Amino acid sequence: MFRNYLLTAWKVFMRRKLFTAINLLCIVLTLMVLLVATALLQNTFYPTGVEGKSDRFVQMVMMQSSHTGKGGTRRGTLGYKLVDKYLKPLKNAELVSVTSSIPSSVSVYQDGRISSLDMRLTDAEYWKILDFTVLQGRVINDDDVAQGRMVAVLNESTARKLFPGQTYLGQKFSANGQIFTVIGVVRDEMHMNAYSDIWTPISAQPSSDYKNSLFGQYGALMMARSPDELPALKKEIMAVAKTVQYDDPNAFNVTKFWGDSKLQLFSRMLLSSEDEDGGTSKLIGGVIVLMLLFMALPALNLINLNVGRIMERSSEIGVRKAFGATSRQLVAQLVLENVLLCLIGGAIGLLCAAGVLWWLEGSGLIPYLTVHLNFAVFGYGLLITLVFGVLSGVIPAWKMSRLDPVHALKGTA
């Protein structure tokens, strides 16, 4: 019986090649977009790779200052003094790191060539919170920061670019007028907190003035001892904000900042939210609604196409009902055709999604991107495919299975 269903479905697909192609195109495009978006979001927000401990740490790049008696609010990145004085002593934090909020672009001079690269200033705690893969040498330690050594860690691509065919460790290069010595090479990384071409000690700056301001160009990573202690750490961070003292209390006397997960930080920046969760619940709700709409539109289109395709088969359905076929058997046949079509489209969609991700990795549009389709994403893809099959097939199939055989044979259904 099942073999007959499959043979009938195959003949239907080949008889109406245009309908089959349009249906497959809708499924493939929808799945490909969903799978690529899911893979990129998972790579960005899920604890994995160099940010595998992100379920234990929160981050902060913005603070909000205002005055109770005056209007106006200032939102800006953190100064070194704020991290050092108020965040480093957090009792619920195992490690607190201060680092550039975003890498700054610098001009690197090497062998008569000028390269524009991204440089991030870090302390030693940064390298303990993030799990870089060290390929050669070592990373920046406490002594490098304390001594203000002019040392640098490069990622693999930058080392290969600056010193082709040479040993990397011990090489010197000039960046913005300063000479740095390479002490280590790490694997390329494309994660929110790990991205950079070059890392140098935060103390390797021409002046120590950066230590004296509450506002600056820095961000903080604060890691709890375990994921269970993260809520207490967040509460402590919000409480500490109320203790911040400004050099000029006539300018600002109220401070707000939050310790956010990667998703919460993205949501807070996007929505300018002051909620404790950064507006994450609103963001997720909006994304779910958009995804449902994105899935519903092609599903409705498929239903419309299938109604037309099945209506053309009214004579066939009438003959089969006249020879004793039950409504359940007809529904099973018609739904099977759709599920089979969706599974074929799902397989093609998965291959296309893998191809798009492979192209993104090699195109350089997102530097150092490494992302793969994993089994979870593959499972979601199959689940979405089956949902498409049922949604787009069951309604027209049930309608046609209940046709009167006489009307169906006359083509008046």
mmCIF file of C-alpha atoms in Angstrom:
data_model
loop_
_atom_site.group_PDB
_atom_site.id
_atom_site.type_symbol
_atom_site.label_atom_id
_atom_site.label_comp_id
_atom_site.label_asym_id
_atom_site.label_seq_id
_atom_site.Cartn_x
_atom_site.Cartn_y
_atom_site.Cartn_z
ATOM 1 C CA MET A 1 0.000 0.000 0.000
ATOM 2 C CA PHE A 2 2.715 2.476 1.034
ATOM 3 C CA ARG A 3 4.696 1.646 -2.112
ATOM 4 C CA ASN A 4 1.617 2.417 -4.215
ATOM 5 C CA TYR A 5 1.232 5.740 -2.410
ATOM 6 C CA LEU A 6 4.857 6.617 -3.207
ATOM 7 C CA LEU A 7 4.517 5.629 -6.880
ATOM 8 C CA THR A 8 1.310 7.662 -7.222
ATOM 9 C CA ALA A 9 2.968 10.673 -5.574
ATOM 10 C CA TRP A 10 5.956 10.444 -7.909
ATOM 11 C CA LYS A 11 3.713 10.323 -10.984
ATOM 12 C CA VAL A 12 1.753 13.332 -9.720
ATOM 13 C CA PHE A 13 4.984 15.299 -9.216
ATOM 14 C CA MET A 14 6.197 14.485 -12.727
ATOM 15 C CA ARG A 15 2.807 15.207 -14.339
ATOM 16 C CA ARG A 16 2.649 18.739 -12.883
ATOM 17 C CA LYS A 17 6.283 19.797 -13.006
ATOM 18 C CA LEU A 18 5.520 23.539 -12.683
ATOM 19 C CA PHE A 19 3.466 23.066 -9.503
ATOM 20 C CA THR A 20 6.164 20.796 -8.118
ATOM 21 C CA ALA A 21 8.913 23.323 -8.869
ATOM 22 C CA ILE A 22 6.977 26.235 -7.319
ATOM 23 C CA ASN A 23 6.195 24.232 -4.185
ATOM 24 C CA LEU A 24 9.804 23.149 -3.824
ATOM 25 C CA LEU A 25 11.039 26.716 -4.324
ATOM 26 C CA CYS A 26 8.784 28.046 -1.530
ATOM 27 C CA ILE A 27 9.953 25.331 0.858
ATOM 28 C CA VAL A 28 13.637 25.621 -0.010
ATOM 29 C CA LEU A 29 13.767 29.420 0.303
ATOM 30 C CA THR A 30 11.893 29.464 3.605
ATOM 31 C CA LEU A 31 13.961 26.711 5.164
ATOM 32 C CA MET A 32 17.234 28.079 3.882
ATOM 33 C CA VAL A 33 16.604 31.515 5.411
ATOM 34 C CA LEU A 34 15.460 30.016 8.719
ATOM 35 C CA LEU A 35 18.396 27.625 8.954
ATOM 36 C CA VAL A 36 21.009 30.226 8.078
ATOM 37 C CA ALA A 37 19.500 32.738 10.527
ATOM 38 C CA THR A 38 19.291 30.080 13.254
ATOM 39 C CA ALA A 39 22.897 29.003 12.735
ATOM 40 C CA LEU A 40 24.161 32.609 12.885
ATOM 41 C CA LEU A 41 22.084 33.431 15.980
ATOM 42 C CA GLN A 42 23.226 30.276 17.711
ATOM 43 C CA ASN A 43 26.840 31.107 16.952
ATOM 44 C CA THR A 44 26.307 34.621 18.331
ATOM 45 C CA PHE A 45 24.348 33.997 21.519
ATOM 46 C CA TYR A 46 24.821 30.334 22.512
ATOM 47 C CA PRO A 47 27.707 29.486 24.895
ATOM 48 C CA THR A 48 30.167 27.903 22.518
ATOM 49 C CA GLY A 49 33.784 28.009 21.437
ATOM 50 C CA VAL A 50 35.842 30.887 22.781
ATOM 51 C CA GLU A 51 32.765 32.188 24.652
ATOM 52 C CA GLY A 52 31.856 28.782 26.057
ATOM 53 C CA LYS A 53 31.621 30.269 29.580
ATOM 54 C CA SER A 54 29.058 32.889 28.559
ATOM 55 C CA ASP A 55 26.480 31.142 30.757
ATOM 56 C CA ARG A 56 28.641 32.290 33.682
ATOM 57 C CA PHE A 57 29.481 35.858 32.725
ATOM 58 C CA VAL A 58 27.661 39.098 32.100
ATOM 59 C CA GLN A 59 28.959 42.137 30.317
ATOM 60 C CA MET A 60 28.533 45.874 30.386
ATOM 61 C CA VAL A 61 29.450 48.426 27.738
ATOM 62 C CA MET A 62 27.031 51.270 28.479
ATOM 63 C CA MET A 63 26.218 53.379 31.536
ATOM 64 C CA GLN A 64 23.452 55.938 31.885
ATOM 65 C CA SER A 65 24.038 59.145 33.849
ATOM 66 C CA SER A 66 21.503 61.818 34.771
ATOM 67 C CA HIS A 67 20.775 64.478 37.409
ATOM 68 C CA THR A 68 17.739 64.541 39.654
ATOM 69 C CA GLY A 69 17.394 68.340 39.390
ATOM 70 C CA LYS A 70 18.352 68.840 35.773
ATOM 71 C CA GLY A 71 17.218 67.469 32.477
ATOM 72 C CA GLY A 72 19.246 65.437 30.059
ATOM 73 C CA THR A 73 20.733 61.986 30.122
ATOM 74 C CA ARG A 74 24.122 60.785 28.987
ATOM 75 C CA ARG A 75 24.605 57.250 27.744
ATOM 76 C CA GLY A 76 28.144 56.222 26.967
ATOM 77 C CA THR A 77 30.773 53.534 27.265
ATOM 78 C CA LEU A 78 32.609 52.920 30.514
ATOM 79 C CA GLY A 79 35.750 54.561 31.789
ATOM 80 C CA TYR A 80 38.595 52.533 33.310
ATOM 81 C CA LYS A 81 38.066 54.243 36.676
ATOM 82 C CA LEU A 82 34.461 53.063 36.905
ATOM 83 C CA VAL A 83 35.421 49.427 36.260
ATOM 84 C CA ASP A 84 38.457 49.539 38.536
ATOM 85 C CA LYS A 85 36.745 51.311 41.466
ATOM 86 C CA TYR A 86 33.191 49.937 41.384
ATOM 87 C CA LEU A 87 33.166 46.653 39.439
ATOM 88 C CA LYS A 88 36.484 45.004 40.269
ATOM 89 C CA PRO A 89 35.521 44.644 43.992
ATOM 90 C CA LEU A 90 32.211 42.828 43.235
ATOM 91 C CA LYS A 91 31.808 40.086 45.859
ATOM 92 C CA ASN A 92 29.799 37.749 43.627
ATOM 93 C CA ALA A 93 32.295 37.912 40.749
ATOM 94 C CA GLU A 94 35.145 35.451 40.379
ATOM 95 C CA LEU A 95 36.791 37.547 37.653
ATOM 96 C CA VAL A 96 36.220 41.082 36.361
ATOM 97 C CA SER A 97 37.904 42.182 33.162
ATOM 98 C CA VAL A 98 38.170 45.605 31.574
ATOM 99 C CA THR A 99 38.645 45.671 27.819
ATOM 100 C CA SER A 100 37.939 47.854 24.811
ATOM 101 C CA SER A 101 34.179 48.020 24.246
ATOM 102 C CA ILE A 102 34.900 47.508 20.542
ATOM 103 C CA PRO A 103 38.281 47.058 18.830
ATOM 104 C CA SER A 104 39.693 50.279 17.410
ATOM 105 C CA SER A 105 41.087 50.523 13.904
ATOM 106 C CA VAL A 106 44.850 51.100 13.800
ATOM 107 C CA SER A 107 47.381 51.490 10.989
ATOM 108 C CA VAL A 108 50.113 48.862 11.163
ATOM 109 C CA TYR A 109 53.434 49.500 9.384
ATOM 110 C CA GLN A 110 55.425 46.450 8.407
ATOM 111 C CA ASP A 111 58.127 46.102 5.726
ATOM 112 C CA GLY A 112 56.943 49.201 3.879
ATOM 113 C CA ARG A 113 53.329 48.025 3.901
ATOM 114 C CA ILE A 114 50.447 49.685 5.724
ATOM 115 C CA SER A 115 47.584 47.537 6.964
ATOM 116 C CA SER A 116 44.403 48.698 8.643
ATOM 117 C CA LEU A 117 43.704 46.277 11.491
ATOM 118 C CA ASP A 118 41.513 46.102 14.586
ATOM 119 C CA MET A 119 43.204 46.302 17.991
ATOM 120 C CA ARG A 120 41.652 45.500 21.377
ATOM 121 C CA LEU A 121 43.099 46.596 24.740
ATOM 122 C CA THR A 122 42.769 43.960 27.459
ATOM 123 C CA ASP A 123 43.857 42.985 30.944
ATOM 124 C CA ALA A 124 44.955 39.518 32.075
ATOM 125 C CA GLU A 125 41.475 38.533 33.355
ATOM 126 C CA TYR A 126 40.105 38.797 29.803
ATOM 127 C CA TRP A 127 42.178 35.777 28.773
ATOM 128 C CA LYS A 128 40.918 33.757 31.737
ATOM 129 C CA ILE A 129 37.252 34.421 30.991
ATOM 130 C CA LEU A 130 37.467 33.656 27.255
ATOM 131 C CA ASP A 131 38.812 30.317 26.022
ATOM 132 C CA PHE A 132 41.091 31.257 23.155
ATOM 133 C CA THR A 133 43.011 28.516 21.399
ATOM 134 C CA VAL A 134 46.684 29.459 21.676
ATOM 135 C CA LEU A 135 48.573 28.292 18.583
ATOM 136 C CA GLN A 136 51.983 29.721 19.469
ATOM 137 C CA GLY A 137 53.558 31.467 22.460
ATOM 138 C CA ARG A 138 51.358 32.779 25.246
ATOM 139 C CA VAL A 139 48.664 35.328 25.998
ATOM 140 C CA ILE A 140 48.860 38.553 28.015
ATOM 141 C CA ASN A 141 49.374 38.006 31.752
ATOM 142 C CA ASP A 142 49.224 40.096 34.952
ATOM 143 C CA ASP A 143 52.908 40.974 34.783
ATOM 144 C CA ASP A 144 52.585 42.334 31.210
ATOM 145 C CA VAL A 145 49.770 44.631 32.359
ATOM 146 C CA ALA A 146 51.507 45.712 35.564
ATOM 147 C CA GLN A 147 54.748 46.530 33.710
ATOM 148 C CA GLY A 148 52.985 48.158 30.755
ATOM 149 C CA ARG A 149 54.937 45.958 28.329
ATOM 150 C CA MET A 150 54.650 46.694 24.628
ATOM 151 C CA VAL A 151 53.641 43.172 23.686
ATOM 152 C CA ALA A 152 50.898 41.895 21.416
ATOM 153 C CA VAL A 153 48.917 38.770 20.633
ATOM 154 C CA LEU A 154 47.847 38.274 17.008
ATOM 155 C CA ASN A 155 45.255 36.030 15.491
ATOM 156 C CA GLU A 156 46.416 33.489 12.950
ATOM 157 C CA SER A 157 45.291 35.413 9.847
ATOM 158 C CA THR A 158 46.951 38.649 10.997
ATOM 159 C CA ALA A 159 50.217 36.879 11.842
ATOM 160 C CA ARG A 160 50.252 35.262 8.410
ATOM 161 C CA LYS A 161 49.457 38.599 6.763
ATOM 162 C CA LEU A 162 52.136 40.631 8.578
ATOM 163 C CA PHE A 163 54.895 38.020 8.582
ATOM 164 C CA PRO A 164 54.401 35.713 5.571
ATOM 165 C CA GLY A 165 56.765 32.755 5.583
ATOM 166 C CA GLN A 166 58.447 33.863 8.824
ATOM 167 C CA THR A 167 58.357 32.810 12.459
ATOM 168 C CA TYR A 168 55.814 34.916 14.343
ATOM 169 C CA LEU A 169 57.057 35.035 17.930
ATOM 170 C CA GLY A 170 59.467 37.842 18.713
ATOM 171 C CA GLN A 171 58.611 39.825 15.573
ATOM 172 C CA LYS A 172 58.096 43.578 15.971
ATOM 173 C CA PHE A 173 55.624 45.870 14.250
ATOM 174 C CA SER A 174 54.550 49.496 14.494
ATOM 175 C CA ALA A 175 50.932 50.416 15.247
ATOM 176 C CA ASN A 176 49.946 54.067 15.568
ATOM 177 C CA GLY A 177 53.537 55.051 16.303
ATOM 178 C CA GLN A 178 54.161 52.381 18.977
ATOM 179 C CA ILE A 179 56.412 49.341 18.553
ATOM 180 C CA PHE A 180 54.967 46.022 19.782
ATOM 181 C CA THR A 181 56.582 42.601 20.076
ATOM 182 C CA VAL A 182 54.563 39.502 19.213
ATOM 183 C CA ILE A 183 54.352 37.101 22.169
ATOM 184 C CA GLY A 184 51.523 34.846 21.003
ATOM 185 C CA VAL A 185 49.243 33.736 18.182
ATOM 186 C CA VAL A 186 45.672 32.561 18.734
ATOM 187 C CA ARG A 187 43.107 31.018 16.436
ATOM 188 C CA ASP A 188 40.814 33.372 14.491
ATOM 189 C CA GLU A 189 37.585 34.073 16.331
ATOM 190 C CA MET A 190 34.340 35.801 15.371
ATOM 191 C CA HIS A 191 32.483 36.277 18.634
ATOM 192 C CA MET A 192 31.063 39.411 20.225
ATOM 193 C CA ASN A 193 33.736 39.772 22.915
ATOM 194 C CA ALA A 194 36.571 37.880 21.270
ATOM 195 C CA TYR A 195 36.759 39.541 17.877
ATOM 196 C CA SER A 196 39.988 41.423 17.053
ATOM 197 C CA ASP A 197 43.118 41.199 14.900
ATOM 198 C CA ILE A 198 45.536 42.350 17.616
ATOM 199 C CA TRP A 199 45.371 42.354 21.433
ATOM 200 C CA THR A 200 47.667 44.481 23.610
ATOM 201 C CA PRO A 201 47.828 45.216 27.362
ATOM 202 C CA ILE A 202 45.505 48.011 28.417
ATOM 203 C CA SER A 203 48.493 49.666 30.109
ATOM 204 C CA ALA A 204 50.458 49.835 26.826
ATOM 205 C CA GLN A 205 49.078 53.270 26.034
ATOM 206 C CA PRO A 206 51.095 56.467 25.516
ATOM 207 C CA SER A 207 49.494 58.062 28.590
ATOM 208 C CA SER A 208 48.009 56.844 31.872
ATOM 209 C CA ASP A 209 45.215 59.428 31.711
ATOM 210 C CA TYR A 210 42.773 56.653 30.836
ATOM 211 C CA LYS A 211 42.760 55.642 34.535
ATOM 212 C CA ASN A 212 41.156 58.872 35.737
ATOM 213 C CA SER A 213 37.739 59.004 34.089
ATOM 214 C CA LEU A 214 34.381 57.352 34.724
ATOM 215 C CA PHE A 215 33.588 57.680 31.022
ATOM 216 C CA GLY A 216 35.779 56.161 28.361
ATOM 217 C CA GLN A 217 36.065 53.543 25.645
ATOM 218 C CA TYR A 218 35.887 50.401 27.721
ATOM 219 C CA GLY A 219 33.541 47.607 28.649
ATOM 220 C CA ALA A 220 33.534 45.023 31.420
ATOM 221 C CA LEU A 221 33.214 41.243 31.562
ATOM 222 C CA MET A 222 32.144 39.912 34.974
ATOM 223 C CA MET A 223 32.197 36.148 35.532
ATOM 224 C CA ALA A 224 30.381 34.427 38.399
ATOM 225 C CA ARG A 225 31.735 31.310 40.069
ATOM 226 C CA SER A 226 28.862 29.258 38.625
ATOM 227 C CA PRO A 227 25.775 29.851 36.429
ATOM 228 C CA ASP A 228 23.616 29.594 39.565
ATOM 229 C CA GLU A 229 25.366 32.639 41.077
ATOM 230 C CA LEU A 230 24.761 34.815 38.026
ATOM 231 C CA PRO A 231 21.426 36.317 39.280
ATOM 232 C CA ALA A 232 23.124 37.451 42.518
ATOM 233 C CA LEU A 233 25.912 39.034 40.492
ATOM 234 C CA LYS A 234 23.385 40.947 38.369
ATOM 235 C CA LYS A 235 21.616 42.250 41.493
ATOM 236 C CA GLU A 236 24.922 43.365 42.988
ATOM 237 C CA ILE A 237 25.871 45.220 39.790
ATOM 238 C CA MET A 238 22.599 47.192 39.792
ATOM 239 C CA ALA A 239 23.085 47.980 43.486
ATOM 240 C CA VAL A 240 26.637 49.220 42.901
ATOM 241 C CA ALA A 241 25.348 51.680 40.280
ATOM 242 C CA LYS A 242 23.632 53.626 43.085
ATOM 243 C CA THR A 243 26.981 54.191 44.832
ATOM 244 C CA VAL A 244 28.808 55.842 41.913
ATOM 245 C CA GLN A 245 30.175 59.270 42.840
ATOM 246 C CA TYR A 246 30.937 61.802 40.096
ATOM 247 C CA ASP A 247 33.807 64.274 40.149
ATOM 248 C CA ASP A 248 31.261 67.009 39.438
ATOM 249 C CA PRO A 249 28.008 66.173 41.288
ATOM 250 C CA ASN A 250 26.344 69.187 39.685
ATOM 251 C CA ALA A 251 26.584 67.487 36.313
ATOM 252 C CA PHE A 252 25.343 63.980 37.243
ATOM 253 C CA ASN A 253 24.267 62.330 40.469
ATOM 254 C CA VAL A 254 22.310 59.279 39.277
ATOM 255 C CA THR A 255 23.815 56.244 37.527
ATOM 256 C CA LYS A 256 22.184 53.211 35.977
ATOM 257 C CA PHE A 257 23.935 50.193 34.516
ATOM 258 C CA TRP A 258 23.226 46.515 34.213
ATOM 259 C CA GLY A 259 25.121 43.263 33.857
ATOM 260 C CA ASP A 260 23.728 41.688 30.700
ATOM 261 C CA SER A 261 24.041 38.388 28.926
ATOM 262 C CA LYS A 262 24.942 38.634 25.253
ATOM 263 C CA LEU A 263 21.295 38.483 24.210
ATOM 264 C CA GLN A 264 20.237 40.987 26.868
ATOM 265 C CA LEU A 265 22.957 43.412 25.802
ATOM 266 C CA PHE A 266 21.889 43.150 22.166
ATOM 267 C CA SER A 267 18.273 43.722 23.158
ATOM 268 C CA ARG A 268 19.125 46.666 25.443
ATOM 269 C CA MET A 269 21.159 48.362 22.721
ATOM 270 C CA LEU A 270 18.469 47.743 20.113
ATOM 271 C CA LEU A 271 15.471 48.799 22.205
ATOM 272 C CA SER A 272 17.218 51.320 24.509
ATOM 273 C CA SER A 273 15.497 49.441 27.328
ATOM 274 C CA GLU A 274 15.980 50.125 31.036
ATOM 275 C CA ASP A 275 14.277 46.871 32.055
ATOM 276 C CA GLU A 276 16.238 44.475 34.187
ATOM 277 C CA ASP A 277 16.250 41.893 31.375
ATOM 278 C CA GLY A 278 17.121 44.494 28.749
ATOM 279 C CA GLY A 279 13.774 44.036 27.009
ATOM 280 C CA THR A 280 14.712 40.481 26.003
ATOM 281 C CA SER A 281 11.190 39.138 26.515
ATOM 282 C CA LYS A 282 9.796 41.789 24.158
ATOM 283 C CA LEU A 283 12.496 41.097 21.590
ATOM 284 C CA ILE A 284 11.989 37.329 21.678
ATOM 285 C CA GLY A 285 8.222 37.775 21.434
ATOM 286 C CA GLY A 286 8.627 40.005 18.385
ATOM 287 C CA VAL A 287 11.037 37.557 16.744
ATOM 288 C CA ILE A 288 8.651 34.630 17.334
ATOM 289 C CA VAL A 289 5.761 36.577 15.779
ATOM 290 C CA LEU A 290 7.897 37.505 12.765
ATOM 291 C CA MET A 291 9.054 33.909 12.356
ATOM 292 C CA LEU A 292 5.481 32.632 12.496
ATOM 293 C CA LEU A 293 4.438 35.185 9.885
ATOM 294 C CA PHE A 294 7.465 34.290 7.794
ATOM 295 C CA MET A 295 6.453 30.630 7.950
ATOM 296 C CA ALA A 296 2.738 31.261 7.593
ATOM 297 C CA LEU A 297 2.953 33.205 4.335
ATOM 298 C CA PRO A 298 4.580 30.422 2.270
ATOM 299 C CA ALA A 299 2.356 27.869 4.038
ATOM 300 C CA LEU A 300 -0.758 29.780 2.963
ATOM 301 C CA ASN A 301 0.683 30.042 -0.519
ATOM 302 C CA LEU A 302 1.279 26.306 -0.581
ATOM 303 C CA ILE A 303 -2.273 25.660 0.608
ATOM 304 C CA ASN A 304 -3.587 27.812 -2.222
ATOM 305 C CA LEU A 305 -1.433 26.001 -4.772
ATOM 306 C CA ASN A 306 -2.404 22.617 -3.394
ATOM 307 C CA VAL A 307 -6.105 23.430 -3.490
ATOM 308 C CA GLY A 308 -5.762 24.249 -7.184
ATOM 309 C CA ARG A 309 -3.637 21.166 -7.842
ATOM 310 C CA ILE A 310 -5.997 18.833 -6.000
ATOM 311 C CA MET A 311 -9.111 20.357 -7.568
ATOM 312 C CA GLU A 312 -7.707 19.360 -10.954
ATOM 313 C CA ARG A 313 -7.659 15.784 -9.683
ATOM 314 C CA SER A 314 -11.353 15.708 -8.833
ATOM 315 C CA SER A 315 -12.067 13.147 -11.557
ATOM 316 C CA GLU A 316 -9.341 10.848 -10.236
ATOM 317 C CA ILE A 317 -10.672 11.247 -6.705
ATOM 318 C CA GLY A 318 -14.220 10.556 -7.907
ATOM 319 C CA VAL A 319 -13.119 7.320 -9.622
ATOM 320 C CA ARG A 320 -11.240 6.161 -6.535
ATOM 321 C CA LYS A 321 -14.228 6.908 -4.297
ATOM 322 C CA ALA A 322 -16.535 5.101 -6.728
ATOM 323 C CA PHE A 323 -14.287 2.025 -6.395
ATOM 324 C CA GLY A 324 -14.482 2.144 -2.601
ATOM 325 C CA ALA A 325 -11.620 4.338 -1.474
ATOM 326 C CA THR A 326 -12.354 5.835 1.937
ATOM 327 C CA SER A 327 -11.875 9.477 2.931
ATOM 328 C CA ARG A 328 -9.084 8.421 5.285
ATOM 329 C CA GLN A 329 -7.193 6.675 2.466
ATOM 330 C CA LEU A 330 -7.561 9.702 0.181
ATOM 331 C CA VAL A 331 -6.398 12.086 2.913
ATOM 332 C CA ALA A 332 -3.433 9.813 3.645
ATOM 333 C CA GLN A 333 -2.488 9.775 -0.050
ATOM 334 C CA LEU A 334 -2.777 13.550 -0.506
ATOM 335 C CA VAL A 335 -1.013 14.404 2.773
ATOM 336 C CA LEU A 336 1.730 11.894 1.976
ATOM 337 C CA GLU A 337 2.322 13.637 -1.331
ATOM 338 C CA ASN A 338 2.768 16.939 0.480
ATOM 339 C CA VAL A 339 4.934 15.540 3.246
ATOM 340 C CA LEU A 340 7.094 13.801 0.657
ATOM 341 C CA LEU A 341 7.393 17.028 -1.316
ATOM 342 C CA CYS A 342 8.311 18.960 1.846
ATOM 343 C CA LEU A 343 10.925 16.393 2.855
ATOM 344 C CA ILE A 344 12.525 16.663 -0.572
ATOM 345 C CA GLY A 345 12.387 20.452 -0.261
ATOM 346 C CA GLY A 346 13.776 20.194 3.267
ATOM 347 C CA ALA A 347 16.745 18.147 2.108
ATOM 348 C CA ILE A 348 17.444 20.632 -0.690
ATOM 349 C CA GLY A 349 16.955 23.512 1.764
ATOM 350 C CA LEU A 350 19.502 22.001 4.152
ATOM 351 C CA LEU A 351 22.022 21.616 1.353
ATOM 352 C CA CYS A 352 21.407 25.202 0.222
ATOM 353 C CA ALA A 353 21.749 26.494 3.801
ATOM 354 C CA ALA A 354 25.043 24.628 4.194
ATOM 355 C CA GLY A 355 26.161 26.142 0.898
ATOM 356 C CA VAL A 356 25.226 29.670 1.990
ATOM 357 C CA LEU A 357 27.074 29.266 5.318
ATOM 358 C CA TRP A 358 30.103 27.872 3.501
ATOM 359 C CA TRP A 359 29.989 30.899 1.189
ATOM 360 C CA LEU A 360 29.651 33.312 4.127
ATOM 361 C CA GLU A 361 32.691 31.767 5.811
ATOM 362 C CA GLY A 362 34.822 32.147 2.700
ATOM 363 C CA SER A 363 33.511 35.476 1.403
ATOM 364 C CA GLY A 364 34.950 37.627 4.190
ATOM 365 C CA LEU A 365 31.663 39.515 4.641
ATOM 366 C CA ILE A 366 31.821 38.480 8.315
ATOM 367 C CA PRO A 367 35.521 38.241 9.264
ATOM 368 C CA TYR A 368 36.708 34.984 10.811
ATOM 369 C CA LEU A 369 33.214 33.500 10.768
ATOM 370 C CA THR A 370 33.108 29.795 11.513
ATOM 371 C CA VAL A 371 29.633 28.348 11.713
ATOM 372 C CA HIS A 372 28.205 24.929 11.025
ATOM 373 C CA LEU A 373 24.821 23.277 10.769
ATOM 374 C CA ASN A 374 24.609 21.033 13.799
ATOM 375 C CA PHE A 375 22.209 18.229 14.640
ATOM 376 C CA ALA A 376 19.905 20.543 16.614
ATOM 377 C CA VAL A 377 19.504 22.892 13.668
ATOM 378 C CA PHE A 378 19.051 19.894 11.363
ATOM 379 C CA GLY A 379 16.291 18.591 13.664
ATOM 380 C CA TYR A 380 14.540 21.958 13.707
ATOM 381 C CA GLY A 381 14.752 22.020 9.922
ATOM 382 C CA LEU A 382 13.096 18.610 9.623
ATOM 383 C CA LEU A 383 10.419 19.611 12.136
ATOM 384 C CA ILE A 384 9.670 22.805 10.206
ATOM 385 C CA THR A 385 9.521 20.774 7.004
ATOM 386 C CA LEU A 386 6.939 18.380 8.446
ATOM 387 C CA VAL A 387 4.869 21.290 9.776
ATOM 388 C CA PHE A 388 4.869 22.708 6.269
ATOM 389 C CA GLY A 389 3.776 19.363 4.866
ATOM 390 C CA VAL A 390 0.849 18.974 7.224
ATOM 391 C CA LEU A 391 -0.299 22.607 7.071
ATOM 392 C CA SER A 392 -0.235 22.829 3.311
ATOM 393 C CA GLY A 393 -1.748 19.402 2.641
ATOM 394 C CA VAL A 394 -4.268 18.401 5.246
ATOM 395 C CA ILE A 395 -6.865 21.133 4.652
ATOM 396 C CA PRO A 396 -7.318 20.721 0.858
ATOM 397 C CA ALA A 397 -6.943 16.932 1.184
ATOM 398 C CA TRP A 398 -9.741 16.702 3.760
ATOM 399 C CA LYS A 399 -11.975 18.933 1.643
ATOM 400 C CA MET A 400 -11.491 16.877 -1.510
ATOM 401 C CA SER A 401 -11.834 13.538 0.289
ATOM 402 C CA ARG A 402 -15.407 14.484 1.236
ATOM 403 C CA LEU A 403 -16.540 15.223 -2.332
ATOM 404 C CA ASP A 404 -19.538 13.437 -3.705
ATOM 405 C CA PRO A 405 -18.218 10.907 -6.292
ATOM 406 C CA VAL A 406 -20.916 11.859 -8.815
ATOM 407 C CA HIS A 407 -20.090 15.549 -8.669
ATOM 408 C CA ALA A 408 -16.393 14.787 -8.742
ATOM 409 C CA LEU A 409 -16.721 12.661 -11.888
ATOM 410 C CA LYS A 410 -18.807 15.366 -13.562
ATOM 411 C CA GLY A 411 -16.169 17.962 -12.650
ATOM 412 C CA THR A 412 -18.742 20.098 -10.828
ATOM 413 C CA ALA A 413 -17.087 19.909 -7.380
#
